[in-house]
mmCIF file of C-alpha atoms in Angstrom:
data_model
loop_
_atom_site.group_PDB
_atom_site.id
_atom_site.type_symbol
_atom_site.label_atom_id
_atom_site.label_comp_id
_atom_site.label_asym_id
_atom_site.label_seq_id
_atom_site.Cartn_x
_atom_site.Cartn_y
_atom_site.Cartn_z
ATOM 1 C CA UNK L 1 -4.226 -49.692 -2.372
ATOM 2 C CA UNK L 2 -4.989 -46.242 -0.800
ATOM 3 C CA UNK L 3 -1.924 -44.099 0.138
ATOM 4 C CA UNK L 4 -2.084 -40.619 1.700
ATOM 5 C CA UNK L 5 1.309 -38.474 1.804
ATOM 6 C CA UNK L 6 1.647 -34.991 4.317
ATOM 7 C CA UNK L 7 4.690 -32.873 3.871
ATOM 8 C CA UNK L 8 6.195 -31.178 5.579
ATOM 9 C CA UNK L 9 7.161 -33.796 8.144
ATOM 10 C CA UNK L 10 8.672 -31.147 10.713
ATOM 11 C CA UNK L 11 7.934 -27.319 10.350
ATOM 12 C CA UNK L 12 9.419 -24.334 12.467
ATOM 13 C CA UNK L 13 7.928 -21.286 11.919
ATOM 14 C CA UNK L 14 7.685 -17.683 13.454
ATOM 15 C CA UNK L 15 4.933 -16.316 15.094
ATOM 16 C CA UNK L 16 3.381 -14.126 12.816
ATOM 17 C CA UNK L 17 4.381 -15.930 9.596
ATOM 18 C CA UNK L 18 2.353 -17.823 7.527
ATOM 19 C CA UNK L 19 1.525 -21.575 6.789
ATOM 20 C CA UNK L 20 0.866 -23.883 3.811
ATOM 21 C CA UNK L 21 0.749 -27.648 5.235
ATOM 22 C CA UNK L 22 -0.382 -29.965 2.169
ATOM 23 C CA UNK L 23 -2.267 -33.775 2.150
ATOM 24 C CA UNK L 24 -3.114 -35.738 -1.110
ATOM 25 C CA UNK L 25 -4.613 -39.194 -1.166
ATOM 26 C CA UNK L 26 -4.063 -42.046 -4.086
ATOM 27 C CA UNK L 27 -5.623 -44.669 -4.730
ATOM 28 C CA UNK L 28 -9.459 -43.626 -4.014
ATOM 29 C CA UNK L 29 -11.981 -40.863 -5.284
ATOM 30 C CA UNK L 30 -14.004 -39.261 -3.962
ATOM 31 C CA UNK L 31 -13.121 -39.527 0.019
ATOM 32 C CA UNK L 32 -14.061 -37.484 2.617
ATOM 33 C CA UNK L 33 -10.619 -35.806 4.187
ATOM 34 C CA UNK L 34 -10.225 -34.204 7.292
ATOM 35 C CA UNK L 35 -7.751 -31.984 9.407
ATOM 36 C CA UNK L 36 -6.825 -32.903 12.964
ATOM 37 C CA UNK L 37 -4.504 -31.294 15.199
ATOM 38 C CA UNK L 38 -2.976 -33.029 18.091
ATOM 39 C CA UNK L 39 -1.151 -31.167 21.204
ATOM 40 C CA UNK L 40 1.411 -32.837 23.229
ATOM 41 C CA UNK L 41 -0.189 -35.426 25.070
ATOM 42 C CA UNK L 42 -3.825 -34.937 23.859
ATOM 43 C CA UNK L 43 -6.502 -36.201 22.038
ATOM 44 C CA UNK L 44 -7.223 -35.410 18.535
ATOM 45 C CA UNK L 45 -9.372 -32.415 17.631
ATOM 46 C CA UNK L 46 -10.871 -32.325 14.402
ATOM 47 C CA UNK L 47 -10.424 -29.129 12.548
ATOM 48 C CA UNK L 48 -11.911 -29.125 9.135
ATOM 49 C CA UNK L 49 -13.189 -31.698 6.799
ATOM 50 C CA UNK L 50 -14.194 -31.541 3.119
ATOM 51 C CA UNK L 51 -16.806 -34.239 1.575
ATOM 52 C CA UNK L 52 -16.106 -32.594 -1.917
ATOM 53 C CA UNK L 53 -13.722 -30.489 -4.209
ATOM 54 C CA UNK L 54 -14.377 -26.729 -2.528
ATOM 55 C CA UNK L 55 -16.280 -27.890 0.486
ATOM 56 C CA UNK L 56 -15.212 -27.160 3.479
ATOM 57 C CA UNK L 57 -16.514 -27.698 7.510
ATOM 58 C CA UNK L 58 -14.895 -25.901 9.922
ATOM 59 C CA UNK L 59 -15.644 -27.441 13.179
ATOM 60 C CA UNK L 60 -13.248 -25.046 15.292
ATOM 61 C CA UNK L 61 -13.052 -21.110 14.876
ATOM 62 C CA UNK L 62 -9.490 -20.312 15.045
ATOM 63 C CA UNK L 63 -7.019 -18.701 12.883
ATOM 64 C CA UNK L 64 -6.689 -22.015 10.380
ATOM 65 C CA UNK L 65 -8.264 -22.327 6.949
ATOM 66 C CA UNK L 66 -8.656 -25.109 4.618
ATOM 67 C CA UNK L 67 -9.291 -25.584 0.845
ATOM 68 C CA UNK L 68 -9.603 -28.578 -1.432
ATOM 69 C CA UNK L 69 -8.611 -27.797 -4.995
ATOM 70 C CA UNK L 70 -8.616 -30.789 -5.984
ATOM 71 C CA UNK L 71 -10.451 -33.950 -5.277
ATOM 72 C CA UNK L 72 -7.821 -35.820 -3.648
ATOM 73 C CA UNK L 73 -5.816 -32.607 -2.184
ATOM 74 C CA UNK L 74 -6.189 -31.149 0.960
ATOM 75 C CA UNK L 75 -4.687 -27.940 2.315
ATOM 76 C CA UNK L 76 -4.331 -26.346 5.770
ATOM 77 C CA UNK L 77 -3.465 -23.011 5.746
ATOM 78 C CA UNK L 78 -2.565 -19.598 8.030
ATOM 79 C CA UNK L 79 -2.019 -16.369 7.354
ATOM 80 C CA UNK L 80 -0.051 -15.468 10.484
ATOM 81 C CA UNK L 81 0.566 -17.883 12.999
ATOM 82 C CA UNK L 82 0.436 -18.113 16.945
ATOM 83 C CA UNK L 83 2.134 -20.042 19.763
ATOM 84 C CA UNK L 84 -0.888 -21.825 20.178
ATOM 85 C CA UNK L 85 -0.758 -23.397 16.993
ATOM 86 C CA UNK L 86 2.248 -25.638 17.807
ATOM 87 C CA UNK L 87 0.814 -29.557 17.470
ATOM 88 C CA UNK L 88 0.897 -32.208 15.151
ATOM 89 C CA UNK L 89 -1.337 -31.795 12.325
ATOM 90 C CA UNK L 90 -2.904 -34.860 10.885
ATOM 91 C CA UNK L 91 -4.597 -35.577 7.203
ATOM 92 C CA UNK L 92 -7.257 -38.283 7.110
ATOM 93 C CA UNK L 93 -9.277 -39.975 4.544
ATOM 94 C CA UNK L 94 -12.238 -41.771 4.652
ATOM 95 C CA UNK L 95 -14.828 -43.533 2.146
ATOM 96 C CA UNK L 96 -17.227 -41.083 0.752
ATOM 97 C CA UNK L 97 -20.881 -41.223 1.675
ATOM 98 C CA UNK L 98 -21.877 -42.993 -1.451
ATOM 99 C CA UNK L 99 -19.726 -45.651 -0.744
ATOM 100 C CA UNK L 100 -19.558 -45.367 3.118
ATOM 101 C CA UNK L 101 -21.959 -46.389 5.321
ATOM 102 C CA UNK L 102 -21.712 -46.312 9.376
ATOM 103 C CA UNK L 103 -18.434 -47.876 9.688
ATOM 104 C CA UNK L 104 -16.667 -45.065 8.533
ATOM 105 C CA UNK L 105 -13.304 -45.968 9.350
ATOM 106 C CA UNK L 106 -10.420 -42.633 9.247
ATOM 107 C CA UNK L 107 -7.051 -43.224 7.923
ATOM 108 C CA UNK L 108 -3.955 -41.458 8.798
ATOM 109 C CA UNK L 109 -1.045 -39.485 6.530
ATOM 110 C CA UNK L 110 2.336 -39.688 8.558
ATOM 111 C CA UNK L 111 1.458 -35.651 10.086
ATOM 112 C CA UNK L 112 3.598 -32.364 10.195
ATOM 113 C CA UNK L 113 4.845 -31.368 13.580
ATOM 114 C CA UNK L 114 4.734 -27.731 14.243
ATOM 115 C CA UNK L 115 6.497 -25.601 15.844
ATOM 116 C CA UNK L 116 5.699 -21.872 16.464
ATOM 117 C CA UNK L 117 8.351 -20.019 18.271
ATOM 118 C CA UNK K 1 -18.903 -35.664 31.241
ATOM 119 C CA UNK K 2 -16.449 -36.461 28.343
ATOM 120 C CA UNK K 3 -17.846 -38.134 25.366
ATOM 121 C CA UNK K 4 -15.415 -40.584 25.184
ATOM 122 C CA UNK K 5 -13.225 -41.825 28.298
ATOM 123 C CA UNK K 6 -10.570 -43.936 28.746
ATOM 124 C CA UNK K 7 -8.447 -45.177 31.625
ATOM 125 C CA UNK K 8 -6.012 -42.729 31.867
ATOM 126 C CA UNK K 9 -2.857 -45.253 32.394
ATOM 127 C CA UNK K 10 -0.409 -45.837 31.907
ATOM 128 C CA UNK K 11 -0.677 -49.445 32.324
ATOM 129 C CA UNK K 12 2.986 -51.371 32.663
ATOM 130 C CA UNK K 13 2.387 -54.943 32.175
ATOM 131 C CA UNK K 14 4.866 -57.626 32.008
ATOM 132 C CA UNK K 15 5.357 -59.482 28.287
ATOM 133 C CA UNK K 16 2.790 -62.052 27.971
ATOM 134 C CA UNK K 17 0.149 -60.550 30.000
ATOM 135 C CA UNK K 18 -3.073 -60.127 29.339
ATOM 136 C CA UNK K 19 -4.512 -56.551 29.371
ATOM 137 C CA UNK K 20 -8.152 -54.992 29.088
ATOM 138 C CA UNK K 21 -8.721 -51.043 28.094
ATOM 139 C CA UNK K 22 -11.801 -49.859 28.592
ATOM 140 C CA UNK K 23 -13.654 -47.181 27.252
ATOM 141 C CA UNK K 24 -17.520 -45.717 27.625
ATOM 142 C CA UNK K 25 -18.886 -42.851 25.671
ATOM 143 C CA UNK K 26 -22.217 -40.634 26.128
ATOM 144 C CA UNK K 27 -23.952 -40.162 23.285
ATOM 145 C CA UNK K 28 -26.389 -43.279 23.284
ATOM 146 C CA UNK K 29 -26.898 -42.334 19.598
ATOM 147 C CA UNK K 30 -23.228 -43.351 18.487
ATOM 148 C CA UNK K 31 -23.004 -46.077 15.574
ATOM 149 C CA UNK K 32 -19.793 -47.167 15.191
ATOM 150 C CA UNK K 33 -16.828 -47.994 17.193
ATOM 151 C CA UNK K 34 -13.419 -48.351 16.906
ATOM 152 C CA UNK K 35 -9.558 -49.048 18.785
ATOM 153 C CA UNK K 36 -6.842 -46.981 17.301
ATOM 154 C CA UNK K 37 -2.997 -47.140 18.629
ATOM 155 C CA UNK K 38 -0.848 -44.500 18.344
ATOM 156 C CA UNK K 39 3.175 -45.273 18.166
ATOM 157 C CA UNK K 40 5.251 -42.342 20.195
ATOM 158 C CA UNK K 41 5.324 -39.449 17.897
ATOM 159 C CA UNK K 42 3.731 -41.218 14.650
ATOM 160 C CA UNK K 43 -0.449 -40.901 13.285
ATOM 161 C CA UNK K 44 -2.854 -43.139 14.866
ATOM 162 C CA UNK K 45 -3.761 -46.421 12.787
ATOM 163 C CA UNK K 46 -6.401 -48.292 12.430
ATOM 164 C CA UNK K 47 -6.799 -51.139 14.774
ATOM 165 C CA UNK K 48 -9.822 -52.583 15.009
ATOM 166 C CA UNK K 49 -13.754 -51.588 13.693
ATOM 167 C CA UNK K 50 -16.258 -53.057 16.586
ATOM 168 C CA UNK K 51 -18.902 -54.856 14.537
ATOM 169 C CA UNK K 52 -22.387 -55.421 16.511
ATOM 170 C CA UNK K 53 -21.848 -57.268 20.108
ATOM 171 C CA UNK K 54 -18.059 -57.762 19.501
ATOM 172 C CA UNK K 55 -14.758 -59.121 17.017
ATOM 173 C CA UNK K 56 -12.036 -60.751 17.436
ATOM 174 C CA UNK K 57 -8.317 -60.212 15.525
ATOM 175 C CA UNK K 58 -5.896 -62.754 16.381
ATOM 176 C CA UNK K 59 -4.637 -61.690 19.862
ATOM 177 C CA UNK K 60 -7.437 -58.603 20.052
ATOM 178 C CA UNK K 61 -10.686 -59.357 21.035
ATOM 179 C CA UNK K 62 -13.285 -55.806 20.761
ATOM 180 C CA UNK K 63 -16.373 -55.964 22.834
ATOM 181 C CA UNK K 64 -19.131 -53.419 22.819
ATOM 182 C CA UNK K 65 -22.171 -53.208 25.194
ATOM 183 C CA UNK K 66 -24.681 -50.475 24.006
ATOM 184 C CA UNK K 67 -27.079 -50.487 26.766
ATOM 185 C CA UNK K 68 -24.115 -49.514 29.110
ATOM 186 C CA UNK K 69 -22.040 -47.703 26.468
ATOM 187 C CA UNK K 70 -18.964 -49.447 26.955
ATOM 188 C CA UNK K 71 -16.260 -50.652 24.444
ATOM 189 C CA UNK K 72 -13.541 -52.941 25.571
ATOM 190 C CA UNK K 73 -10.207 -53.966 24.180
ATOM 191 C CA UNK K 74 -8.561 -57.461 25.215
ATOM 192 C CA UNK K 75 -4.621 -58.129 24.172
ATOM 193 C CA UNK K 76 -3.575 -61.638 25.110
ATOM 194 C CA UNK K 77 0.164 -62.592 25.036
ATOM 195 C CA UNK K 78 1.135 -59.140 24.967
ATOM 196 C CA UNK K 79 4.345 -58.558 22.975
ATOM 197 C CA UNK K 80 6.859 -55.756 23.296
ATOM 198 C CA UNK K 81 5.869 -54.216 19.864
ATOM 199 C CA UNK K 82 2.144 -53.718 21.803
ATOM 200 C CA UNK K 83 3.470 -50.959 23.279
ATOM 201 C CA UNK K 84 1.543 -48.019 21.934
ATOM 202 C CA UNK K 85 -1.107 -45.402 23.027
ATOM 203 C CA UNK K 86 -5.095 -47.504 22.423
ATOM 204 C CA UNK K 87 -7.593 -44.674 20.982
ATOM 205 C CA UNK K 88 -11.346 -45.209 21.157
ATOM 206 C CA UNK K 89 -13.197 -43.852 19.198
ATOM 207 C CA UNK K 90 -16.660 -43.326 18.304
ATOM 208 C CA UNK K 91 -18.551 -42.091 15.258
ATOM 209 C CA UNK K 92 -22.137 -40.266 16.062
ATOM 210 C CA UNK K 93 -25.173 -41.432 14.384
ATOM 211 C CA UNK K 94 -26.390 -39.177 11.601
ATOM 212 C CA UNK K 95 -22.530 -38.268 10.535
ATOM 213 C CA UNK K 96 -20.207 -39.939 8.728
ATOM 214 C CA UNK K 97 -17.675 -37.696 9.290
ATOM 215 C CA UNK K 98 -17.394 -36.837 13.076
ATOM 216 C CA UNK K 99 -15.296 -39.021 14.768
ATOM 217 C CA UNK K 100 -14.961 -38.478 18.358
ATOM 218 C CA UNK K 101 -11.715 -39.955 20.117
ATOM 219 C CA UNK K 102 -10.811 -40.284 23.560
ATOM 220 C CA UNK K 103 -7.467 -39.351 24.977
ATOM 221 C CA UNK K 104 -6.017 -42.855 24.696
ATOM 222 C CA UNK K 105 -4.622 -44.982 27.068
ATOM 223 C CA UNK K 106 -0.562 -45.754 27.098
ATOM 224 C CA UNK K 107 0.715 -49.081 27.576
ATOM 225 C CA UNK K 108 3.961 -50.300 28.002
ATOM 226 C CA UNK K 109 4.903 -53.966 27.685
ATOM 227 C CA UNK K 110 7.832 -54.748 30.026
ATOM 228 C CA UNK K 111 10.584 -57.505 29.086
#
């Protein structure tokens, strides 16, 4: 079976400081993973997602980057941080498009909550 | 116009009821369809995928109606352990990676 692990679980940071927030998936190759970053009491909003080792979508311009070194290893990174980056930060896999079709179902690592003071 | 809505709740509903979240989206293009919940504080999980007219899990029942683009979630019997935040969500035709979810709708099941 398919297991996905995040760490940290709970992150405090400075403002200005940077951030390494790490997701790897077992189990499955090739999946499509993704970044999502949840405020209090919001929806999800999908940040990045990779369908391959070294590709990367951005789907939100902000001060967050991702990379994929490896095929199942995703990383969120910042080089300084702001307030506004406070959330919970999800890591989700999904079948990869030659094995996926339309019902793409998303699956869920336990997050990092983040705090920027 | 949101592309995906949801009540906004939060519904309180007695143990045993029966409760209906409801959930319509705008992109008449969309594919797939599906009901997350989200414990307090925890990821989302997968609930149920909404397969062609409608499924049916035990005490969920999904219903989708594409010419009005509206998805529908049924408990019976609600238990306690329902309670939860439900999640639609919607996956747009000609991706298989952009999910788009709605704000979710809380529910808590009262002894």
């Amino acid at each position: 079976s398919q297991t996905i692990h995040q760490w940290p679980a709970t992150l405090v940071q400075p403002v200005g400081s940077p951030l390494s927030l790490e997701c790897t998936v077992e189990g499955t190759s090739n999946p499509n993973l993704y970044w999502y970053r949840q405020a209090a009491g919001r929806g999800l909003q999908l940040l990045f997602y990779s369908v391959g080792i070294g590709q990367i979508s951005s789907e939100v311009p902000q001060n967050l980057s991702a990379s994929r070194p490896q095929d199942r290893q995703f990383i969120l990174s910042s080089k300084k941080l702001l307030l506004s980056d406070s959330g919970f930060y999800l890591c989700a896999w999904s079948r990869g498009t030659r094995t996926g079709g339309y019902y793409n179902e998303q699956f869920f690592g336990p997050g990092t909550r983040l705090t920027v003071l | 116009r949101k592309e995906v809505e949801q009540d906004p709740g939060p519904f309180n509903v007695p143990e045993g009821a029966t409760v209906a979240f409801n959930c319509t989206y705008s992109n008449s293009a969309s594919q797939s369809f599906f009901w997350y919940r989200q414990d307090c504080r925890k990821e989302p999980k997968l609930l149920m995928s909404v397969y062609s007219s409608g499924n049916e899990d035990g005490r969920f029942t999904a219903q989708l109606n594409r010419a009005s683009q509206y998805i529908s979630l049924l408990i019976r019997d609600s238990k306690l352990s329902d309670s939860a935040t439900y999640l639609c969500v919607v996956n747009i035709k000609g991706s298989n990676y952009q999910l788009i979810w709605g704000a979710g709708t809380k529910l808590i099941i009262k002894p």
